[in-house]
Amino acid sequence: MTCALCPRTCQAERTPDRPGGVCRQPSAPAVAQAMLHQWEEPCLVGEHGAGTVFFSGCNLRCVYCQNRSISQGGVGKPVSISRLREIFRELVAQGAACLDLVTPTHFTPAVLEALGKDTWPVPVVWNCGGYERVETLRLLEGKVQVYLPDLKYALPGPAGAYSAAPDYFDRAAPAILEMFRQTGPYRMEGGQLKSGVLIRHLLLPGELENTRRCIDWIAETFRPGDVLFSLMSQYTPQPGASGNLCRHVTKAEYRSAVEYMKNCGVTDGYTQERTSAREEYTPAFDLSGV
């Protein structure tokens, strides 16, 4: 395939056996782990956990990525379409509250084929970095019930410096609007999210203004009851970090972000305890379940 799935539109030749592009992945799916994951938002976890499939590769280059071994390090195992479908079925059989597909964008055709025409008994969750093409998202209509995008940046400075994507907001904003067009206002049953959009934002140390601008956009764009918002405090310094990224988010920074969120009327969603910033919450990525 000549790839134009994400906003990079790098036109790389990706075949089932030949990797290419910014994601550095072949067209056939590669998976690092499949598991019942307890550390998603409560509305996705249920009694046993979210049925999470961690795909290898990513179209962003976040210098603070906690999953760097799979997003940029190449950890993962190639799987066939039929095996990917089996993985989905195995997770459902284990009691998964949803099928949580993490960083699947560069494998969109393969994921769609694996999902097939069936109606799955649990919501299919598209868990992505927010840096998406509207044209690709339209292929997912009717197949994905819950969109779980990041809204990492509203400012081009940190977007370029930290993720090599200065156009991040210009791509993420219309992508999130397309997600909302497909799902409509979020719908909960028994405390579980059945359909809708849940937007995540990770507060970065020293980048409170960026967080405020992200919250502004959500408050100005959506009405109460439209989308859920998760303000995360779990930033963990990674090897090689410099400047503000060498430290955790302070209590004062996170408290200020939460207060700003409430003052803007963004009250549907989640905040985190600062104890969420722990390395042990990152899976081992040992190919289990693959």
Short mmCIF file of C-alpha atoms in Angstrom, two decimals:
data_model
loop_
_atom_site.label_atom_id
_atom_site.label_comp_id
_atom_site.label_asym_id
_atom_site.label_seq_id
_atom_site.Cartn_x
_atom_site.Cartn_y
_atom_site.Cartn_z
CA MET A 1 0.00 0.00 0.00
CA THR A 2 1.06 3.61 -0.62
CA CYS A 3 0.18 4.94 2.79
CA ALA A 4 -1.86 8.06 3.45
CA LEU A 5 -3.78 6.81 6.48
CA CYS A 6 -2.63 9.50 8.92
CA PRO A 7 -1.96 13.25 8.60
CA ARG A 8 1.67 12.58 7.72
CA THR A 9 0.48 11.25 4.31
CA CYS A 10 4.05 10.08 3.84
CA GLN A 11 3.17 7.92 0.78
CA ALA A 12 5.43 5.17 2.07
CA GLU A 13 5.28 1.77 0.41
CA ARG A 14 4.09 -0.52 3.19
CA THR A 15 3.50 -4.19 2.38
CA PRO A 16 2.62 -7.11 4.68
CA ASP A 17 6.33 -7.86 5.02
CA ARG A 18 7.93 -4.48 4.41
CA PRO A 19 7.73 -1.68 6.98
CA GLY A 20 7.82 1.97 6.04
CA GLY A 21 6.66 5.46 6.85
CA VAL A 22 6.78 7.43 10.07
CA CYS A 23 5.11 4.55 11.93
CA ARG A 24 7.87 2.19 10.71
CA GLN A 25 5.39 -0.66 10.38
CA PRO A 26 4.29 -3.04 7.61
CA SER A 27 0.69 -3.05 6.44
CA ALA A 28 0.02 -6.33 8.27
CA PRO A 29 -0.77 -5.79 11.96
CA ALA A 30 1.85 -6.14 14.67
CA VAL A 31 0.75 -6.52 18.30
CA ALA A 32 2.84 -6.14 21.48
CA GLN A 33 0.29 -7.38 24.02
CA ALA A 34 -3.36 -8.32 24.43
CA MET A 35 -4.75 -8.25 27.95
CA LEU A 36 -7.53 -7.31 30.33
CA HIS A 37 -6.35 -3.84 31.30
CA GLN A 38 -7.42 -2.27 34.60
CA TRP A 39 -5.92 1.20 34.16
CA GLU A 40 -8.30 2.80 31.67
CA GLU A 41 -11.07 5.16 32.78
CA PRO A 42 -13.66 3.42 35.02
CA CYS A 43 -16.37 3.60 32.36
CA LEU A 44 -14.26 1.34 30.11
CA VAL A 45 -12.96 -1.21 32.61
CA GLY A 46 -16.07 -2.94 33.94
CA GLU A 47 -15.75 -5.92 36.27
CA HIS A 48 -12.81 -7.66 34.57
CA GLY A 49 -11.01 -4.95 32.60
CA ALA A 50 -10.86 -3.45 29.13
CA GLY A 51 -9.91 -5.96 26.45
CA THR A 52 -6.85 -4.06 25.32
CA VAL A 53 -4.81 -4.74 22.19
CA PHE A 54 -1.56 -2.77 22.06
CA PHE A 55 -0.48 -2.31 18.45
CA SER A 56 3.13 -1.59 17.53
CA GLY A 57 4.22 1.71 15.99
CA CYS A 58 2.80 5.23 16.08
CA ASN A 59 2.48 8.26 13.81
CA LEU A 60 3.68 10.60 16.57
CA ARG A 61 7.15 10.92 18.06
CA CYS A 62 6.35 11.94 21.63
CA VAL A 63 9.60 12.30 23.56
CA TYR A 64 7.77 11.47 26.80
CA CYS A 65 5.95 8.34 25.57
CA GLN A 66 5.62 5.73 28.33
CA ASN A 67 5.03 3.05 25.67
CA ARG A 68 8.15 3.94 23.68
CA SER A 69 9.31 0.32 23.38
CA ILE A 70 6.28 -0.41 21.20
CA SER A 71 5.50 3.02 19.74
CA GLN A 72 9.05 3.70 18.55
CA GLY A 73 11.19 0.73 19.59
CA GLY A 74 9.75 -1.92 17.30
CA VAL A 75 8.56 -4.34 19.99
CA GLY A 76 5.69 -6.45 18.71
CA LYS A 77 4.76 -9.60 16.84
CA PRO A 78 3.25 -9.76 13.34
CA VAL A 79 -0.16 -11.44 13.34
CA SER A 80 -2.51 -12.51 10.58
CA ILE A 81 -5.96 -11.01 10.14
CA SER A 82 -7.51 -14.28 11.32
CA ARG A 83 -5.29 -14.32 14.43
CA LEU A 84 -6.20 -10.71 15.23
CA ARG A 85 -9.85 -11.62 15.04
CA GLU A 86 -9.19 -14.58 17.37
CA ILE A 87 -7.51 -12.22 19.83
CA PHE A 88 -10.63 -10.05 19.84
CA ARG A 89 -12.80 -13.10 20.51
CA GLU A 90 -10.50 -14.36 23.28
CA LEU A 91 -10.68 -11.04 25.10
CA VAL A 92 -14.47 -10.98 24.87
CA ALA A 93 -14.58 -14.56 26.20
CA GLN A 94 -12.42 -13.48 29.16
CA GLY A 95 -15.08 -10.95 30.15
CA ALA A 96 -13.68 -7.79 28.57
CA ALA A 97 -15.92 -4.75 29.00
CA CYS A 98 -14.84 -3.45 25.59
CA LEU A 99 -12.37 -4.06 22.77
CA ASP A 100 -9.79 -1.35 23.43
CA LEU A 101 -7.64 -0.91 20.31
CA VAL A 102 -4.55 1.13 21.23
CA THR A 103 -2.76 3.10 18.46
CA PRO A 104 -4.45 1.25 15.58
CA THR A 105 -4.49 4.01 12.94
CA HIS A 106 -1.66 2.73 10.73
CA PHE A 107 -3.34 -0.70 10.66
CA THR A 108 -6.84 0.60 9.87
CA PRO A 109 -7.56 -1.68 6.85
CA ALA A 110 -6.39 -4.78 8.75
CA VAL A 111 -8.40 -3.89 11.86
CA LEU A 112 -11.54 -3.32 9.79
CA GLU A 113 -11.08 -6.70 8.13
CA ALA A 114 -10.57 -8.39 11.50
CA LEU A 115 -13.70 -6.77 12.94
CA GLY A 116 -15.65 -7.96 9.90
CA LYS A 117 -19.37 -7.46 9.50
CA ASP A 118 -20.29 -8.90 12.89
CA THR A 119 -21.89 -6.91 15.68
CA TRP A 120 -19.55 -7.38 18.62
CA PRO A 121 -21.10 -7.93 22.07
CA VAL A 122 -19.00 -5.15 23.63
CA PRO A 123 -18.14 -1.65 22.37
CA VAL A 124 -15.19 -1.30 20.01
CA VAL A 125 -12.93 1.51 21.28
CA TRP A 126 -10.59 3.43 18.96
CA ASN A 127 -7.85 4.52 21.39
CA CYS A 128 -5.59 6.93 19.50
CA GLY A 129 -3.25 9.89 19.82
CA GLY A 130 -5.74 12.25 18.18
CA TYR A 131 -3.49 12.90 15.18
CA GLU A 132 -5.93 11.45 12.67
CA ARG A 133 -7.19 12.03 9.13
CA VAL A 134 -10.92 12.63 8.81
CA GLU A 135 -10.89 10.56 5.60
CA THR A 136 -9.55 7.54 7.48
CA LEU A 137 -11.98 7.96 10.36
CA ARG A 138 -14.91 7.87 7.92
CA LEU A 139 -13.94 4.29 7.07
CA LEU A 140 -14.71 3.35 10.69
CA GLU A 141 -18.29 4.61 10.78
CA GLY A 142 -20.56 1.91 12.17
CA LYS A 143 -17.59 -0.23 13.27
CA VAL A 144 -16.43 1.85 16.24
CA GLN A 145 -18.78 2.72 19.09
CA VAL A 146 -16.39 4.64 21.34
CA TYR A 147 -13.64 7.02 20.31
CA LEU A 148 -10.89 7.60 22.88
CA PRO A 149 -8.62 10.28 21.37
CA ASP A 150 -5.94 12.31 23.06
CA LEU A 151 -6.08 16.05 22.68
CA LYS A 152 -2.41 16.55 23.47
CA TYR A 153 -1.87 20.09 22.28
CA ALA A 154 -3.67 23.26 21.30
CA LEU A 155 -0.41 25.17 20.83
CA PRO A 156 2.01 24.45 17.95
CA GLY A 157 5.15 25.10 20.02
CA PRO A 158 4.96 22.12 22.36
CA ALA A 159 3.35 20.00 19.62
CA GLY A 160 6.40 20.47 17.43
CA ALA A 161 8.96 20.25 20.20
CA TYR A 162 7.57 17.18 21.94
CA SER A 163 5.80 15.20 19.19
CA ALA A 164 7.29 16.43 15.89
CA ALA A 165 3.79 17.52 14.83
CA PRO A 166 3.41 21.32 14.90
CA ASP A 167 0.13 20.91 12.99
CA TYR A 168 -1.26 18.62 15.69
CA PHE A 169 -4.23 20.76 16.74
CA ASP A 170 -5.16 21.60 13.15
CA ARG A 171 -5.52 17.85 12.57
CA ALA A 172 -6.87 16.71 15.94
CA ALA A 173 -9.71 19.24 16.20
CA PRO A 174 -11.52 18.23 12.97
CA ALA A 175 -10.77 14.58 13.72
CA ILE A 176 -12.53 14.80 17.08
CA LEU A 177 -15.46 16.58 15.47
CA GLU A 178 -15.74 13.71 12.98
CA MET A 179 -15.68 11.21 15.83
CA PHE A 180 -18.51 13.09 17.52
CA ARG A 181 -20.46 13.25 14.27
CA GLN A 182 -20.33 9.47 14.08
CA THR A 183 -21.26 8.66 17.68
CA GLY A 184 -23.32 11.61 18.88
CA PRO A 185 -23.51 12.47 22.60
CA TYR A 186 -22.04 9.85 24.89
CA ARG A 187 -24.29 7.09 26.22
CA MET A 188 -23.74 5.25 29.50
CA GLU A 189 -25.42 2.09 30.78
CA GLY A 190 -24.78 0.81 34.28
CA GLY A 191 -21.74 3.03 34.60
CA GLN A 192 -20.22 1.72 31.36
CA LEU A 193 -19.64 3.82 28.25
CA LYS A 194 -21.52 2.23 25.36
CA SER A 195 -20.98 4.90 22.72
CA GLY A 196 -19.54 8.37 22.37
CA VAL A 197 -16.29 10.28 22.59
CA LEU A 198 -13.99 10.41 25.61
CA ILE A 199 -11.22 12.97 25.13
CA ARG A 200 -8.01 12.55 27.11
CA HIS A 201 -5.47 15.24 27.91
CA LEU A 202 -2.17 14.67 29.67
CA LEU A 203 -0.97 17.69 31.62
CA LEU A 204 2.74 18.15 30.95
CA PRO A 205 5.04 19.85 33.48
CA GLY A 206 5.48 23.51 32.65
CA GLU A 207 2.77 23.45 29.95
CA LEU A 208 -0.26 24.68 31.87
CA GLU A 209 -1.12 27.24 29.19
CA ASN A 210 -1.35 24.47 26.58
CA THR A 211 -3.73 22.57 28.87
CA ARG A 212 -5.89 25.64 29.34
CA ARG A 213 -6.16 26.16 25.58
CA CYS A 214 -7.22 22.53 25.11
CA ILE A 215 -9.89 22.94 27.78
CA ASP A 216 -11.03 26.20 26.15
CA TRP A 217 -11.61 24.41 22.85
CA ILE A 218 -13.63 21.64 24.47
CA ALA A 219 -15.75 24.13 26.44
CA GLU A 220 -16.38 26.26 23.35
CA THR A 221 -17.09 23.34 21.02
CA PHE A 222 -19.25 20.95 23.02
CA ARG A 223 -22.24 21.25 25.30
CA PRO A 224 -22.62 19.43 28.63
CA GLY A 225 -23.58 15.85 27.87
CA ASP A 226 -21.84 15.78 24.50
CA VAL A 227 -18.42 14.33 25.33
CA LEU A 228 -16.46 13.06 28.31
CA PHE A 229 -13.11 14.57 29.27
CA SER A 230 -10.27 12.94 31.20
CA LEU A 231 -7.60 15.24 32.64
CA MET A 232 -4.59 13.05 33.34
CA SER A 233 -1.75 13.70 35.78
CA GLN A 234 0.26 10.55 35.09
CA TYR A 235 3.20 12.12 33.27
CA THR A 236 6.35 10.18 34.17
CA PRO A 237 9.85 11.42 33.19
CA GLN A 238 11.46 9.18 30.60
CA PRO A 239 15.15 8.44 29.98
CA GLY A 240 16.82 11.32 28.17
CA ALA A 241 14.23 13.88 29.31
CA SER A 242 15.40 17.48 29.59
CA GLY A 243 14.07 20.76 30.95
CA ASN A 244 10.63 20.63 32.54
CA LEU A 245 10.14 17.08 31.28
CA CYS A 246 12.68 15.89 33.88
CA ARG A 247 10.08 16.26 36.62
CA HIS A 248 6.55 15.21 37.51
CA VAL A 249 3.59 17.57 37.40
CA THR A 250 3.35 19.51 40.65
CA LYS A 251 0.34 19.53 42.95
CA ALA A 252 -0.14 23.23 42.19
CA GLU A 253 -0.08 22.67 38.41
CA TYR A 254 -2.64 19.90 38.50
CA ARG A 255 -4.87 21.71 41.00
CA SER A 256 -4.83 24.78 38.75
CA ALA A 257 -5.77 22.68 35.70
CA VAL A 258 -8.66 21.01 37.55
CA GLU A 259 -9.98 24.36 38.77
CA TYR A 260 -9.75 25.82 35.27
CA MET A 261 -11.60 22.82 33.84
CA LYS A 262 -14.44 23.26 36.36
CA ASN A 263 -14.60 27.02 35.86
CA CYS A 264 -15.00 26.45 32.12
CA GLY A 265 -17.96 24.13 32.75
CA VAL A 266 -16.17 20.97 31.64
CA THR A 267 -17.53 18.67 34.32
CA ASP A 268 -18.43 15.45 32.46
CA GLY A 269 -15.46 13.19 32.95
CA TYR A 270 -12.52 12.28 35.12
CA THR A 271 -9.58 13.64 37.03
CA GLN A 272 -6.72 11.57 38.44
CA GLU A 273 -4.94 11.23 41.72
CA ARG A 274 -1.33 12.29 41.27
CA THR A 275 -0.31 8.80 42.44
CA SER A 276 -1.29 7.68 38.93
CA ALA A 277 2.18 8.82 37.80
CA ARG A 278 3.78 5.45 38.38
CA GLU A 279 5.91 3.38 36.06
CA GLU A 280 4.29 0.13 37.16
CA TYR A 281 1.04 1.15 35.44
CA THR A 282 2.77 0.61 32.08
CA PRO A 283 2.37 -3.00 30.82
CA ALA A 284 5.43 -5.19 30.31
CA PHE A 285 4.76 -5.60 26.55
CA ASP A 286 5.96 -9.20 26.67
CA LEU A 287 3.78 -10.38 23.76
CA SER A 288 1.39 -12.13 26.14
CA GLY A 289 -2.02 -12.79 24.64
CA VAL A 290 -0.63 -12.45 21.11
#
